[in-house]
PDB file of N, CA and C in Angstrom:
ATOM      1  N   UNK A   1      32.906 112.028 202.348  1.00  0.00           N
ATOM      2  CA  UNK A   1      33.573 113.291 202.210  1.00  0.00           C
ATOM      3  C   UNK A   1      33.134 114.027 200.967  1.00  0.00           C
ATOM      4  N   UNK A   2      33.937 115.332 200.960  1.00  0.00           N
ATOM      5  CA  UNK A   2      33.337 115.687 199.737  1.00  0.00           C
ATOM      6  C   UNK A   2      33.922 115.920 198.609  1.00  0.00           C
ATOM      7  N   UNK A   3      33.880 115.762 197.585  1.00  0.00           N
ATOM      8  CA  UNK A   3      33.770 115.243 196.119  1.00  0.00           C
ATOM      9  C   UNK A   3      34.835 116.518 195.454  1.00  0.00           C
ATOM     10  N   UNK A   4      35.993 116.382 194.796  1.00  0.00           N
ATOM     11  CA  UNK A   4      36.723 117.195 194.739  1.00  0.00           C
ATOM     12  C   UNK A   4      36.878 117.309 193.381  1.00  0.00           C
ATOM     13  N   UNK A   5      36.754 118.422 192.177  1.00  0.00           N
ATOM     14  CA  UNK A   5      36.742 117.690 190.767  1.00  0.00           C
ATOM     15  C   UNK A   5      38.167 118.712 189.930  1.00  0.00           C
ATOM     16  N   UNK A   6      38.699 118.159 189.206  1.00  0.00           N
ATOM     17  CA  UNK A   6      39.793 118.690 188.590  1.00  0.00           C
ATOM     18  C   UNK A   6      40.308 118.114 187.494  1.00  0.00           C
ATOM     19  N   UNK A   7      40.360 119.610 186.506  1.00  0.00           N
ATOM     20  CA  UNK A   7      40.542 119.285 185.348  1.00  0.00           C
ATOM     21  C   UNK A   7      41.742 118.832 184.822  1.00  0.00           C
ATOM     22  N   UNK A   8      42.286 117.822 184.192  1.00  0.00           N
ATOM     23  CA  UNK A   8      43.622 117.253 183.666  1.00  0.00           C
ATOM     24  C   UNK A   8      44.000 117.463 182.468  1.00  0.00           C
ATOM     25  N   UNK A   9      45.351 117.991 181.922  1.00  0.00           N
ATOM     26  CA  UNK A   9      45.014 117.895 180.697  1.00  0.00           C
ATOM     27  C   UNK A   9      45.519 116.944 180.404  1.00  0.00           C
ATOM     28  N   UNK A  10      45.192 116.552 178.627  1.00  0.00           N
ATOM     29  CA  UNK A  10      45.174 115.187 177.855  1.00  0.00           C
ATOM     30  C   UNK A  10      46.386 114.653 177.989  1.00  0.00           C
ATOM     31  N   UNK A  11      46.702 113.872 177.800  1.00  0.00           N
ATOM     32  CA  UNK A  11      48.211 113.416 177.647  1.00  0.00           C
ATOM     33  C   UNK A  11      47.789 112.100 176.723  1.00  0.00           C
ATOM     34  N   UNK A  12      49.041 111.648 176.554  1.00  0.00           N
ATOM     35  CA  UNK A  12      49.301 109.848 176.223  1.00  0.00           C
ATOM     36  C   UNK A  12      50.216 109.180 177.127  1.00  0.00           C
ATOM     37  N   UNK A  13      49.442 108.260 177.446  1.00  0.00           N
ATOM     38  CA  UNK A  13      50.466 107.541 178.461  1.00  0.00           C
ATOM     39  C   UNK A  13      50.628 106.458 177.758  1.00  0.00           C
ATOM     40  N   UNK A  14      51.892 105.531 178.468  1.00  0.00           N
ATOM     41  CA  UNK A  14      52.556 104.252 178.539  1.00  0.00           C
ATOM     42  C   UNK A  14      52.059 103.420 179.911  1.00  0.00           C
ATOM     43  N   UNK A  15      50.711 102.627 179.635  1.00  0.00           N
ATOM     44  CA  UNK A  15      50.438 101.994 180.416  1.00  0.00           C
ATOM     45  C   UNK A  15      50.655 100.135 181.048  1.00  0.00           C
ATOM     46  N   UNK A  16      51.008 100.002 182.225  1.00  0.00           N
ATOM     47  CA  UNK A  16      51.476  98.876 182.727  1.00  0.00           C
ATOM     48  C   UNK A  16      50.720  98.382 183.689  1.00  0.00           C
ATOM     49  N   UNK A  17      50.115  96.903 183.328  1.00  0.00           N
ATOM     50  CA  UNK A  17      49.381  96.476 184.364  1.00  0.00           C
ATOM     51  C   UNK A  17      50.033  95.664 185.166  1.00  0.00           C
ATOM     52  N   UNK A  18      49.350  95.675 186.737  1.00  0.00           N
ATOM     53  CA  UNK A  18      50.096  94.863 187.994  1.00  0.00           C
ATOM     54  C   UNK A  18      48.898  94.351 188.608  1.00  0.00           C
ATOM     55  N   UNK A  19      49.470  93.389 188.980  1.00  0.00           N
ATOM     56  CA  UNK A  19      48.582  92.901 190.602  1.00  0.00           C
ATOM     57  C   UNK A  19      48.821  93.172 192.087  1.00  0.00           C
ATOM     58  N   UNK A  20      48.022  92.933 192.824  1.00  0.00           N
ATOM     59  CA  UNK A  20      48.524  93.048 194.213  1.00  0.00           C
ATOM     60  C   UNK A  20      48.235  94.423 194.572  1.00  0.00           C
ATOM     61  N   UNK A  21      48.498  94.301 195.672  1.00  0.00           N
ATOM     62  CA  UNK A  21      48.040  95.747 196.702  1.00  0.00           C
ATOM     63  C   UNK A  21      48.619  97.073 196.287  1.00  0.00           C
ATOM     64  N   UNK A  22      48.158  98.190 196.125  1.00  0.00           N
ATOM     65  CA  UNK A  22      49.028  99.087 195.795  1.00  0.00           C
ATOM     66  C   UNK A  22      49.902 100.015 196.539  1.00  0.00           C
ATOM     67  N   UNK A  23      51.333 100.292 197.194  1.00  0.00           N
ATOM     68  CA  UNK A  23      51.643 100.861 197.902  1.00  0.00           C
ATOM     69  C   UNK A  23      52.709 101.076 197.676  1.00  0.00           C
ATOM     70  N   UNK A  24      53.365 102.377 198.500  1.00  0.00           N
ATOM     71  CA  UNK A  24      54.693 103.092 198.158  1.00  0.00           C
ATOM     72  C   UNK A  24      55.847 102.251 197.256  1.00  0.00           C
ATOM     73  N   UNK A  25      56.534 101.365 197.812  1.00  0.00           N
ATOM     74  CA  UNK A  25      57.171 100.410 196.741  1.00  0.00           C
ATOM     75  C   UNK A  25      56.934  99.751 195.920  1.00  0.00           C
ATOM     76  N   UNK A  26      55.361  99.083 195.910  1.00  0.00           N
ATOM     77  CA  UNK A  26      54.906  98.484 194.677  1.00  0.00           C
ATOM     78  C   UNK A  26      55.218  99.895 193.689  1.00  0.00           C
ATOM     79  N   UNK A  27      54.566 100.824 193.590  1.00  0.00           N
ATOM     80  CA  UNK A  27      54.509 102.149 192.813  1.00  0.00           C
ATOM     81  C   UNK A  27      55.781 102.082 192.229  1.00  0.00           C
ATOM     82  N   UNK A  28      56.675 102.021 192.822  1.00  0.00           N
ATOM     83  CA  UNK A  28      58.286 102.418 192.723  1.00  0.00           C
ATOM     84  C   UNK A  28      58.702 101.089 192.182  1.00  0.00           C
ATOM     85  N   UNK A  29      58.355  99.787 192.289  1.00  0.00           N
ATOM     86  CA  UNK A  29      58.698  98.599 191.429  1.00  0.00           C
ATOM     87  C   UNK A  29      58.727  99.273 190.234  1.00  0.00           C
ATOM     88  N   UNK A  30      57.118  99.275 189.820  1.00  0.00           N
ATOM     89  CA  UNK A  30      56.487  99.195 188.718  1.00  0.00           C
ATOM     90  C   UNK A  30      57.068 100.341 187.800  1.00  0.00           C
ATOM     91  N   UNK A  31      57.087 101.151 188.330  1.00  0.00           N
ATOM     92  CA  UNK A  31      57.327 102.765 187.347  1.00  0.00           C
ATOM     93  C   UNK A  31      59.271 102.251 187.128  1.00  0.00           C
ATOM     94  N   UNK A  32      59.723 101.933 187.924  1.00  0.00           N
ATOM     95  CA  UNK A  32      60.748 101.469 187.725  1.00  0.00           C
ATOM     96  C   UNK A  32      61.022 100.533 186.344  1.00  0.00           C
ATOM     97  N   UNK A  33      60.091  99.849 186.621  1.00  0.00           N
ATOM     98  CA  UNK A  33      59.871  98.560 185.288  1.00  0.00           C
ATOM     99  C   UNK A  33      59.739  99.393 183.805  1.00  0.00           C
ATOM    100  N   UNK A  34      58.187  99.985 183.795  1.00  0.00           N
ATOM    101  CA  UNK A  34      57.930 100.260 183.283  1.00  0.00           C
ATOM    102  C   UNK A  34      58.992 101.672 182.396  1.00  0.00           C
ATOM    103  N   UNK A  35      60.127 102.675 183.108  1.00  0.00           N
ATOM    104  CA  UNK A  35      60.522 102.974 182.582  1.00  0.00           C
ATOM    105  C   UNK A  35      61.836 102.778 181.923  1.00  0.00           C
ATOM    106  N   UNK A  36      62.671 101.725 182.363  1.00  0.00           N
ATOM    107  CA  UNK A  36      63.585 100.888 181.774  1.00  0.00           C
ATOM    108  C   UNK A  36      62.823  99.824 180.560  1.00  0.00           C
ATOM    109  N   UNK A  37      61.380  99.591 180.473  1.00  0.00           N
ATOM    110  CA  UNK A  37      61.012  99.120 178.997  1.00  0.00           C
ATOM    111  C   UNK A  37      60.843 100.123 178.505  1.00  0.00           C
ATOM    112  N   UNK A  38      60.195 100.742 178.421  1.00  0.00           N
ATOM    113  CA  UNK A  38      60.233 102.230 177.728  1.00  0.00           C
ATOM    114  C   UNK A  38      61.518 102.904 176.751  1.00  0.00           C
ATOM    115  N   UNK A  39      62.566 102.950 177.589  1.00  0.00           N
ATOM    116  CA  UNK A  39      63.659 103.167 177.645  1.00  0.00           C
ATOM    117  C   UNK A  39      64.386 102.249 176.248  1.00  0.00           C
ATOM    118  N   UNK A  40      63.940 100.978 176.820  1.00  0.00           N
ATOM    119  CA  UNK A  40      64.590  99.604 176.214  1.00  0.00           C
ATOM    120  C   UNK A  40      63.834 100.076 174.591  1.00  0.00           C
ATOM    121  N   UNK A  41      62.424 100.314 174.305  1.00  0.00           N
ATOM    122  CA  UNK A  41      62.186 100.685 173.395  1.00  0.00           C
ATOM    123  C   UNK A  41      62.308 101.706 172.488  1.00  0.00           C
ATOM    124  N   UNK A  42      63.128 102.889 173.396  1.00  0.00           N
ATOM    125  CA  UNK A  42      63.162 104.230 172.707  1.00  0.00           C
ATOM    126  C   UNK A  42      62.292 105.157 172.570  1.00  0.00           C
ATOM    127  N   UNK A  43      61.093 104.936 173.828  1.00  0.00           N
ATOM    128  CA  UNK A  43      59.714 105.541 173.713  1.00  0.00           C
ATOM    129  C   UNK A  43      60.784 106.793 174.242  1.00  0.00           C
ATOM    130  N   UNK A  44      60.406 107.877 174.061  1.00  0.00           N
ATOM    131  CA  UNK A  44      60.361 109.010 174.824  1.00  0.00           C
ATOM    132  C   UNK A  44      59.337 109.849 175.747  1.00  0.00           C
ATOM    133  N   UNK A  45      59.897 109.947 177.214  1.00  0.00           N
ATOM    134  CA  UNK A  45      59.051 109.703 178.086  1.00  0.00           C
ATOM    135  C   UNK A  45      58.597 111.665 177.745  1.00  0.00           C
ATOM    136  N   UNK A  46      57.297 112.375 178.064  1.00  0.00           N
ATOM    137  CA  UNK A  46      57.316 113.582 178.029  1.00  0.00           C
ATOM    138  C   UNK A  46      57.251 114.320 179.101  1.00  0.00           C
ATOM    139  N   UNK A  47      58.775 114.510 179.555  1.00  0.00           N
ATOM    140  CA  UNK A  47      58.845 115.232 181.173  1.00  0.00           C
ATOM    141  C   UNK A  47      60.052 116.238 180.741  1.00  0.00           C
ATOM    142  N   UNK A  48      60.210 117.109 181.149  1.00  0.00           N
ATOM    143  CA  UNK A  48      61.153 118.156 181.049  1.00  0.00           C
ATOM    144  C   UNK A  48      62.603 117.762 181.335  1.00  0.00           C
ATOM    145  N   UNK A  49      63.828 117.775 180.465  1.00  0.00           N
ATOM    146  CA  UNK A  49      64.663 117.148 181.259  1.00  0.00           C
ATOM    147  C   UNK A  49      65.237 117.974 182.622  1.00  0.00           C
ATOM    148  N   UNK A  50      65.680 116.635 183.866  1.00  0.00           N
ATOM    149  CA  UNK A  50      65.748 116.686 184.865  1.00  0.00           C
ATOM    150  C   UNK A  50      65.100 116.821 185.834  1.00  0.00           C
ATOM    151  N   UNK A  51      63.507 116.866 185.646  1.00  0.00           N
ATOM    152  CA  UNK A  51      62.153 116.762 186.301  1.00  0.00           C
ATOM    153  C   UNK A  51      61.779 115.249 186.610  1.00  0.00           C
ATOM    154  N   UNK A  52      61.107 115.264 188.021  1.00  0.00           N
ATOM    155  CA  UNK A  52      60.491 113.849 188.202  1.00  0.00           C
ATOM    156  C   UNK A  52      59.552 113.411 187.293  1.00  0.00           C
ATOM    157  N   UNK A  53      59.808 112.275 187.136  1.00  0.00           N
ATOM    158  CA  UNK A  53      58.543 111.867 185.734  1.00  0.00           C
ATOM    159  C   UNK A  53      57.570 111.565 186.569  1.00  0.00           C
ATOM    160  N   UNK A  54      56.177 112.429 186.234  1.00  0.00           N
ATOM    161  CA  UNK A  54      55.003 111.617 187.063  1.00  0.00           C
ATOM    162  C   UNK A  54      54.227 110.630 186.435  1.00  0.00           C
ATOM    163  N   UNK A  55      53.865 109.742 187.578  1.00  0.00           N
ATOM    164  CA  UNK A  55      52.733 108.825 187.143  1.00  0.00           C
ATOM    165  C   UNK A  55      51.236 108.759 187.498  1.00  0.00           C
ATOM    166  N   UNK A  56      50.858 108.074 187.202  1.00  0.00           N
ATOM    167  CA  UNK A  56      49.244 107.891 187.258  1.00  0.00           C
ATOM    168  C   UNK A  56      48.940 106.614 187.721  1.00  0.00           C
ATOM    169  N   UNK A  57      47.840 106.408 188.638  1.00  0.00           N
ATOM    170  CA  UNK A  57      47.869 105.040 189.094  1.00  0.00           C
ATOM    171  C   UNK A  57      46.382 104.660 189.143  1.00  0.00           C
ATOM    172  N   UNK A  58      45.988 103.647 187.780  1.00  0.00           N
ATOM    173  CA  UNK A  58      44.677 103.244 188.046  1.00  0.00           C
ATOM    174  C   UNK A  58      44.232 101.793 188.809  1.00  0.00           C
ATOM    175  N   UNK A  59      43.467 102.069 189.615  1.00  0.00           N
ATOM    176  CA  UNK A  59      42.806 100.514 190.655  1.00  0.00           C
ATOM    177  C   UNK A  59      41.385 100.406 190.203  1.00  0.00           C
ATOM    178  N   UNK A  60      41.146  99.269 189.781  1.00  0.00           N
ATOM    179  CA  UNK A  60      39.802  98.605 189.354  1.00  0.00           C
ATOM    180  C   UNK A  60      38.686  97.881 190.124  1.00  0.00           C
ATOM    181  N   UNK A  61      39.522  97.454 191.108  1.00  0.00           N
ATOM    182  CA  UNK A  61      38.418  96.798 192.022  1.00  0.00           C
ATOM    183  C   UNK A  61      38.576  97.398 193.728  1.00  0.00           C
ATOM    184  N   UNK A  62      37.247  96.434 194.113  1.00  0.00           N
ATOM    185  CA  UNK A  62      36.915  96.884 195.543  1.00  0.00           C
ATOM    186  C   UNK A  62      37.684  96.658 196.078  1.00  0.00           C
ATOM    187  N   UNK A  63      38.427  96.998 197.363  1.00  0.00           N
ATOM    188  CA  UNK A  63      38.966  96.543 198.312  1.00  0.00           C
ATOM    189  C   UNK A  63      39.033  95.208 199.263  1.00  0.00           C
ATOM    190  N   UNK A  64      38.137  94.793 199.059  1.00  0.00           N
ATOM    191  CA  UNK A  64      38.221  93.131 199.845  1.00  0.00           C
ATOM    192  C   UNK A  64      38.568  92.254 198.519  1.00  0.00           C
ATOM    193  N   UNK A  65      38.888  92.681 197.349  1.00  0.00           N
ATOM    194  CA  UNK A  65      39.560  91.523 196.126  1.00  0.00           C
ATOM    195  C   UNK A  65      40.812  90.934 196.313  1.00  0.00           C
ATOM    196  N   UNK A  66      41.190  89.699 196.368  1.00  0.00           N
ATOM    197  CA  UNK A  66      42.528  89.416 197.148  1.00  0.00           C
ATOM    198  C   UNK A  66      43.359  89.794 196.019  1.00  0.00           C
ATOM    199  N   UNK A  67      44.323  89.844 196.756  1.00  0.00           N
ATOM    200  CA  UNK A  67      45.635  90.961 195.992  1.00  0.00           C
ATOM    201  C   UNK A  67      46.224  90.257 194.614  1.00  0.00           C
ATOM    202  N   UNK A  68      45.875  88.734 194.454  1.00  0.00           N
ATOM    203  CA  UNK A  68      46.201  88.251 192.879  1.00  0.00           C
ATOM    204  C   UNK A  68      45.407  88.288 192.010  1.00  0.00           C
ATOM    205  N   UNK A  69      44.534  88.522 192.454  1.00  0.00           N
ATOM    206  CA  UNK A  69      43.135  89.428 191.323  1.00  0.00           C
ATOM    207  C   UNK A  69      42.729  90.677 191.150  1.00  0.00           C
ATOM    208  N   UNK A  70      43.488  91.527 192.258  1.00  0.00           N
ATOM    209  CA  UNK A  70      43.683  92.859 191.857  1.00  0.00           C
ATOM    210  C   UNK A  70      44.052  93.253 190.477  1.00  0.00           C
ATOM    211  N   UNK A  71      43.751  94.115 189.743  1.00  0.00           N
ATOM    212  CA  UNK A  71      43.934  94.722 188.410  1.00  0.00           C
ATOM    213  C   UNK A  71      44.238  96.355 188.774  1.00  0.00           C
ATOM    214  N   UNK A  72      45.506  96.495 188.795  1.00  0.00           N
ATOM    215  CA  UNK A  72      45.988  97.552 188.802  1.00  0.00           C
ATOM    216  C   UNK A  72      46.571  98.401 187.434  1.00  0.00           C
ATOM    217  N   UNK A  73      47.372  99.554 187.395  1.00  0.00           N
ATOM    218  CA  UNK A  73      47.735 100.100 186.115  1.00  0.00           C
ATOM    219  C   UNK A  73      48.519 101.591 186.897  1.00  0.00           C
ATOM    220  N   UNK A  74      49.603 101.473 185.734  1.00  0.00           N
ATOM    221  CA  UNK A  74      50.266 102.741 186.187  1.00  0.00           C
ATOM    222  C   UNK A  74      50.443 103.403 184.941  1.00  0.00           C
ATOM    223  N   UNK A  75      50.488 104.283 184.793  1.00  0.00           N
ATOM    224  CA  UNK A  75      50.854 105.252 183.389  1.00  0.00           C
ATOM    225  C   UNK A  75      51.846 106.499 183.592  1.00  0.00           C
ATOM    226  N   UNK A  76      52.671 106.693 182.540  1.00  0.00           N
ATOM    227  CA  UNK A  76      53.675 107.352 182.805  1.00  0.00           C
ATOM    228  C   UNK A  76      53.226 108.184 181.302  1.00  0.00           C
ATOM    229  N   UNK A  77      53.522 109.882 181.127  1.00  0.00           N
ATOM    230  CA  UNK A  77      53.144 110.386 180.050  1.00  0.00           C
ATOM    231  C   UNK A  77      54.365 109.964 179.006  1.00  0.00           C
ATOM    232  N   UNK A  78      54.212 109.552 177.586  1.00  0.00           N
ATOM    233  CA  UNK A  78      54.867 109.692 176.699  1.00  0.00           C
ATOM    234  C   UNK A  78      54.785 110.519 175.153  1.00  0.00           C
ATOM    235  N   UNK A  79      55.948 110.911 174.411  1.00  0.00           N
ATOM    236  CA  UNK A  79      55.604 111.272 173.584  1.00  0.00           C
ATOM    237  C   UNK A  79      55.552 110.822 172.119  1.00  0.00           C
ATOM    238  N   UNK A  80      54.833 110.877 171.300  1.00  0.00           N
ATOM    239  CA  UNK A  80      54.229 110.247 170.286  1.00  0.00           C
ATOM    240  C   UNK A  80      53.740 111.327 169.380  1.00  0.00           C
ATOM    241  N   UNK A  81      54.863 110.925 168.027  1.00  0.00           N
ATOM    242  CA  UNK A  81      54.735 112.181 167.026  1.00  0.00           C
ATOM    243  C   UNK A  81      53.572 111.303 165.846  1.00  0.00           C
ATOM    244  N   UNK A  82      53.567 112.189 164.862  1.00  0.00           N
ATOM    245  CA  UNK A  82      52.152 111.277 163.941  1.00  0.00           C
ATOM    246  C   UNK A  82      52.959 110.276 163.371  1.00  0.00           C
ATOM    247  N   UNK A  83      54.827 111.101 162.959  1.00  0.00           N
ATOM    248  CA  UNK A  83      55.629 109.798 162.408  1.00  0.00           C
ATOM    249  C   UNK A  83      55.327 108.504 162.952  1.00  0.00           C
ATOM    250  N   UNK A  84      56.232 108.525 164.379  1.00  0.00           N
ATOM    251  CA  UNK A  84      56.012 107.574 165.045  1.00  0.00           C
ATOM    252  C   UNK A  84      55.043 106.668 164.701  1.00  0.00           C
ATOM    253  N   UNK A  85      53.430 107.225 165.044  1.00  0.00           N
ATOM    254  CA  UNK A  85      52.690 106.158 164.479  1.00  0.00           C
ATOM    255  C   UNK A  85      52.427 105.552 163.520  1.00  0.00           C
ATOM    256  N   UNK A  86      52.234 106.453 162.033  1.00  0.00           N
ATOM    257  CA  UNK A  86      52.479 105.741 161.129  1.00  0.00           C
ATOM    258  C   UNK A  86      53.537 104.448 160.731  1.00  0.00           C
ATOM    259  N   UNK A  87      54.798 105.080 161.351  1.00  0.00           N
ATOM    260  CA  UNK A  87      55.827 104.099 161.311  1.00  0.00           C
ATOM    261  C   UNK A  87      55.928 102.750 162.522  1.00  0.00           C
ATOM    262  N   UNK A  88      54.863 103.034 163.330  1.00  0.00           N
ATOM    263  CA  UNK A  88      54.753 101.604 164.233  1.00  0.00           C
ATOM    264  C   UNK A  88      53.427 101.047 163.568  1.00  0.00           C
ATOM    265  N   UNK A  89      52.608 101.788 162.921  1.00  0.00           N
ATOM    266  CA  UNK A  89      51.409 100.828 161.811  1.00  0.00           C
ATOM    267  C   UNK A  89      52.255 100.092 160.986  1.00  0.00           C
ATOM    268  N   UNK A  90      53.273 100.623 160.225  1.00  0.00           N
ATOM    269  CA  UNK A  90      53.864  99.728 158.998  1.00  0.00           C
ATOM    270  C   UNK A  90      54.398  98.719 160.031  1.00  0.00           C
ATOM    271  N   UNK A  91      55.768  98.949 161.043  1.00  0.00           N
ATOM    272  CA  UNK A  91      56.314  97.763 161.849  1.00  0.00           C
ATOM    273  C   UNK A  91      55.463  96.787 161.679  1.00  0.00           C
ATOM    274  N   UNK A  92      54.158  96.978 162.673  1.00  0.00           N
ATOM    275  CA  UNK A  92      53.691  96.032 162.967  1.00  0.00           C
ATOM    276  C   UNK A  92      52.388  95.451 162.218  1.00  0.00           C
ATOM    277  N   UNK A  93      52.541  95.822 160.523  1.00  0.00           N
ATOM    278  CA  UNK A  93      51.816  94.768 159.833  1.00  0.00           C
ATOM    279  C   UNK A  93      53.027  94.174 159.625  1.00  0.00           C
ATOM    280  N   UNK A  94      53.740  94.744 159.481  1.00  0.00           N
ATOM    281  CA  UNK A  94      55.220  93.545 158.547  1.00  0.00           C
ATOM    282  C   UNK A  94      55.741  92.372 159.726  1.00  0.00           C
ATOM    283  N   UNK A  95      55.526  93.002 160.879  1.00  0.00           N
ATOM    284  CA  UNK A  95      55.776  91.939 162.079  1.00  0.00           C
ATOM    285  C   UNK A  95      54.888  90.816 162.405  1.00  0.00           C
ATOM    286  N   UNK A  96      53.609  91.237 162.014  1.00  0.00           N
ATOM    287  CA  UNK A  96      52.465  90.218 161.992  1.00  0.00           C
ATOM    288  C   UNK A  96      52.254  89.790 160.876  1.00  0.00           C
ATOM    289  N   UNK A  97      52.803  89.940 159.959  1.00  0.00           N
ATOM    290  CA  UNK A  97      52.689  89.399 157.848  1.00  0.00           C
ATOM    291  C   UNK A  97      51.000  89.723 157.904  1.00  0.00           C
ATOM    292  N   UNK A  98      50.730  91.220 158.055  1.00  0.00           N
ATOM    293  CA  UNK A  98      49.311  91.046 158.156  1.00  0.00           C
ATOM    294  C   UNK A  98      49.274  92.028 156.731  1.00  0.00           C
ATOM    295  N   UNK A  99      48.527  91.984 155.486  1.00  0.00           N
ATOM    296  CA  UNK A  99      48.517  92.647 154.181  1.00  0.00           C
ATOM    297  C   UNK A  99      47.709  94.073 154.727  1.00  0.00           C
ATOM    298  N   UNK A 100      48.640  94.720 153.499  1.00  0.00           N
ATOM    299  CA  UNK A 100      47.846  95.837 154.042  1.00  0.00           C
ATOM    300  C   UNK A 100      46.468  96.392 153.120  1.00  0.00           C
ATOM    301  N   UNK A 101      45.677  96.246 153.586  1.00  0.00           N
ATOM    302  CA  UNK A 101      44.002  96.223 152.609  1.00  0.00           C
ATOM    303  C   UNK A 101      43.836  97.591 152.200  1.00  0.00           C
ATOM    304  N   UNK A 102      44.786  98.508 152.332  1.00  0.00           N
ATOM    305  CA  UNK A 102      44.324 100.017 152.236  1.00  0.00           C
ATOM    306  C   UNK A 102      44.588 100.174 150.545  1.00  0.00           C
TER     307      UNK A 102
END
């Protein structure tokens, strides 16, 4: 068929990997999962409130790979201020006792 191309813009996602086949309820497991951890963490997801949150769904392999070696991925957009990161760099040297060389 023919080749359809479209531009996306950037985002940041919150990505979750799965196995197995990908289909209507797997989708709906996973995004399910994935946004109750999210949640659990205090990420803030970036969707308008009261809008469906969309996702993204990446598949890695061919089709004849049996479904427990499938490498799947779903991504949901989140938002992420510069605080934020700086302040999950400090977390997580102090969580790993890793020094900081700077």
């Amino acid at each position: 068929g023919a080749v359809n191309i479209q531009e996306i813009p950037g985002a940041t996602l919150a990505v979750q990997k799965f196995t197995g086949f990908v289909t209507e309820g797997e989708v709906a497991r996973q995004k399910d999962a994935l946004l109750t951890s999210l949640a659990i963490d205090g990420i803030e997801i970036d969707v308008p409130h009261g809008k469906e949150v969309p996702h993204v769904i990446f598949q890695y392999n061919p089709p004849y790979t049996i479904p427990i070696l499938r490498r799947n991925e779903i991504g949901i957009p989140v938002r992420i201020s510069a605080d934020d990161d700086e302040a999950d760099g400090a977390s997580l040297l102090k969580e790993w006792d890793i020094a900081d060389e700077e």
